[in-house]
Amino acid sequence: DTGVSQDPRHKITKRGQNVTFRCDPISEHNRLYWYRQTLGQGPEFLTYFQNEAQLEKSRLLSDRFSAERPKGSFSTLEIQRTEQGDSAMYLCASSATGSLSTDTQYFGPGTRLTVL
Amino acid sequence: QQPVQSPQAVILREGEDAVINCSSSKALYSVHWYRQKHGEAPVFLMILLKGGEQKGHEKISASFNEKKQQSSLYLTASQLSYSGTYFCGTKTGTASKLTFGTGTRLQVTL
């Protein structure tokens, strides 16, 4: 098992452009999370899915942000009309639920977004 | 509100011990500890569940005081590889999201 993967690892874009990130969770994990992390801070929760259902969205997530997990496997996070304040590391994590599971979240390497 | 960690930063010589604390103003269901090195993803260390026992392996262990809504991470005989920023992530119920603390930067020197 290769763990959580994210693509791209780095993205530089101009203000006003749209960007899309992809996350592939650990294969048997049914929950997938998106967090955002800025320099010197801990990760901030954005949204999470259980299978293909988006169960919670943070109030931090403006209308410019949308996430999908169409078949309950990989997920995409899209930011429309990017702003300089969107510059951050976007982290994806996954976990498994079940009677023997502690719902431990394992993180991917992240996508670093820079908005010029 | 996010949990508060203390100290904010600590510098150790190799072989010394350290304690990192995580305090929440809300009743906690579980506490998850992570270590993050610069430019890398957070790496899971351990989880403490409400009503569970103190967890640990080798030189890193942790405790969870449910009455005080506090958790402590104990690093003994620190190694250079322990350097990084430590975050506690908390859950206040069975809801899935983690709320991360303010972070503790740990540097181990020779």
Short mmCIF file of C-alpha atoms in Angstrom, two decimals, chain B residues 5-109:
data_model
loop_
_atom_site.label_atom_id
_atom_site.label_comp_id
_atom_site.label_asym_id
_atom_site.label_seq_id
_atom_site.Cartn_x
_atom_site.Cartn_y
_atom_site.Cartn_z
CA GLN B 5 -0.33 23.65 23.13
CA SER B 6 2.57 24.40 25.42
CA PRO B 7 5.38 25.11 25.19
CA GLN B 8 5.35 26.87 21.83
CA ALA B 9 8.93 25.83 21.20
CA VAL B 10 11.62 23.82 22.94
CA ILE B 11 15.27 23.08 22.23
CA LEU B 12 16.77 19.89 23.61
CA ARG B 13 20.12 18.22 23.56
CA GLU B 14 20.10 14.66 22.28
CA GLY B 15 19.14 12.30 25.08
CA GLU B 16 17.07 14.81 27.06
CA ASP B 17 13.37 14.42 27.80
CA ALA B 18 10.47 16.69 26.85
CA VAL B 19 6.77 17.03 27.61
CA ILE B 20 4.31 18.70 25.26
CA ASN B 21 0.86 19.62 26.53
CA CYS B 22 -2.43 20.07 24.72
CA SER B 23 -5.42 21.70 26.41
CA SER B 24 -8.96 22.11 25.16
CA SER B 25 -11.86 24.19 26.42
CA LYS B 26 -14.29 21.54 25.15
CA ALA B 27 -15.00 18.01 26.33
CA LEU B 28 -12.82 15.71 24.29
CA TYR B 29 -13.63 12.35 22.74
CA SER B 30 -10.15 11.62 21.46
CA VAL B 31 -6.73 13.18 21.02
CA HIS B 32 -4.48 12.45 18.04
CA TRP B 33 -0.78 13.36 18.03
CA TYR B 34 1.18 14.12 14.86
CA ARG B 35 4.72 15.19 14.06
CA GLN B 36 5.41 17.34 11.03
CA LYS B 37 8.81 18.10 9.56
CA HIS B 38 9.33 21.20 7.47
CA GLY B 39 7.70 20.90 4.06
CA GLU B 40 6.30 17.45 4.77
CA ALA B 41 2.91 16.04 5.71
CA PRO B 42 1.94 15.42 9.35
CA VAL B 43 2.86 11.90 10.43
CA PHE B 44 0.56 10.09 12.85
CA LEU B 45 2.13 9.16 16.19
CA MET B 46 -0.67 7.91 18.41
CA ILE B 47 -4.28 8.26 19.41
CA LEU B 48 -5.83 8.47 22.87
CA LEU B 49 -9.49 7.67 23.29
CA LYS B 50 -11.80 8.75 26.06
CA GLY B 51 -11.74 6.03 28.66
CA GLY B 52 -8.68 4.46 27.10
CA GLU B 53 -5.30 3.71 28.55
CA GLN B 54 -2.09 5.63 28.22
CA LYS B 55 -0.52 4.85 24.90
CA GLY B 56 3.08 4.60 23.94
CA HIS B 57 5.83 2.80 22.23
CA GLU B 58 9.52 2.83 23.03
CA LYS B 59 10.47 6.38 23.91
CA ILE B 60 7.29 8.25 22.95
CA SER B 61 4.18 7.98 25.08
CA ALA B 62 1.11 10.03 25.86
CA SER B 63 -1.62 10.45 28.43
CA PHE B 64 -5.16 11.83 28.39
CA ASN B 65 -6.73 13.52 31.40
CA GLU B 66 -10.44 13.51 30.60
CA LYS B 67 -11.42 15.62 33.59
CA LYS B 68 -9.07 18.42 32.62
CA GLN B 69 -9.50 17.94 28.85
CA GLN B 70 -5.73 17.75 28.54
CA SER B 71 -3.28 15.45 26.86
CA SER B 72 0.47 15.27 27.26
CA LEU B 73 3.07 13.79 24.92
CA TYR B 74 6.24 12.45 26.55
CA LEU B 75 9.46 12.19 24.60
CA THR B 76 12.24 10.42 26.46
CA ALA B 77 15.91 10.19 25.52
CA SER B 78 15.27 12.38 22.51
CA GLN B 79 16.95 11.70 19.19
CA LEU B 80 17.82 14.09 16.35
CA SER B 81 15.00 12.53 14.33
CA TYR B 82 12.46 13.81 16.87
CA SER B 83 12.93 17.36 15.61
CA GLY B 84 9.84 18.85 14.04
CA THR B 85 6.56 20.49 14.94
CA TYR B 86 4.17 18.47 17.06
CA PHE B 87 0.44 18.96 16.74
CA CYS B 88 -2.38 17.56 18.77
CA GLY B 89 -5.63 17.03 16.90
CA THR B 90 -8.82 16.72 18.90
CA LYS B 91 -12.31 15.38 18.39
CA THR B 92 -15.14 16.52 20.59
CA GLY B 93 -17.46 13.69 19.63
CA THR B 94 -17.80 10.97 17.12
CA ALA B 95 -17.76 13.59 14.36
CA SER B 96 -14.87 12.94 12.11
CA LYS B 97 -12.98 16.19 11.72
CA LEU B 98 -9.87 16.98 13.71
CA THR B 99 -9.25 20.38 15.24
CA PHE B 100 -5.52 20.92 15.45
CA GLY B 101 -3.67 22.71 18.19
CA THR B 102 -1.33 25.64 17.94
CA GLY B 103 1.74 23.43 17.52
CA THR B 104 5.00 22.93 19.43
CA ARG B 105 8.27 23.28 17.59
CA LEU B 106 10.86 20.85 18.91
CA GLN B 107 14.54 21.03 18.00
CA VAL B 108 17.00 18.37 19.13
CA THR B 109 20.65 19.27 18.91
#
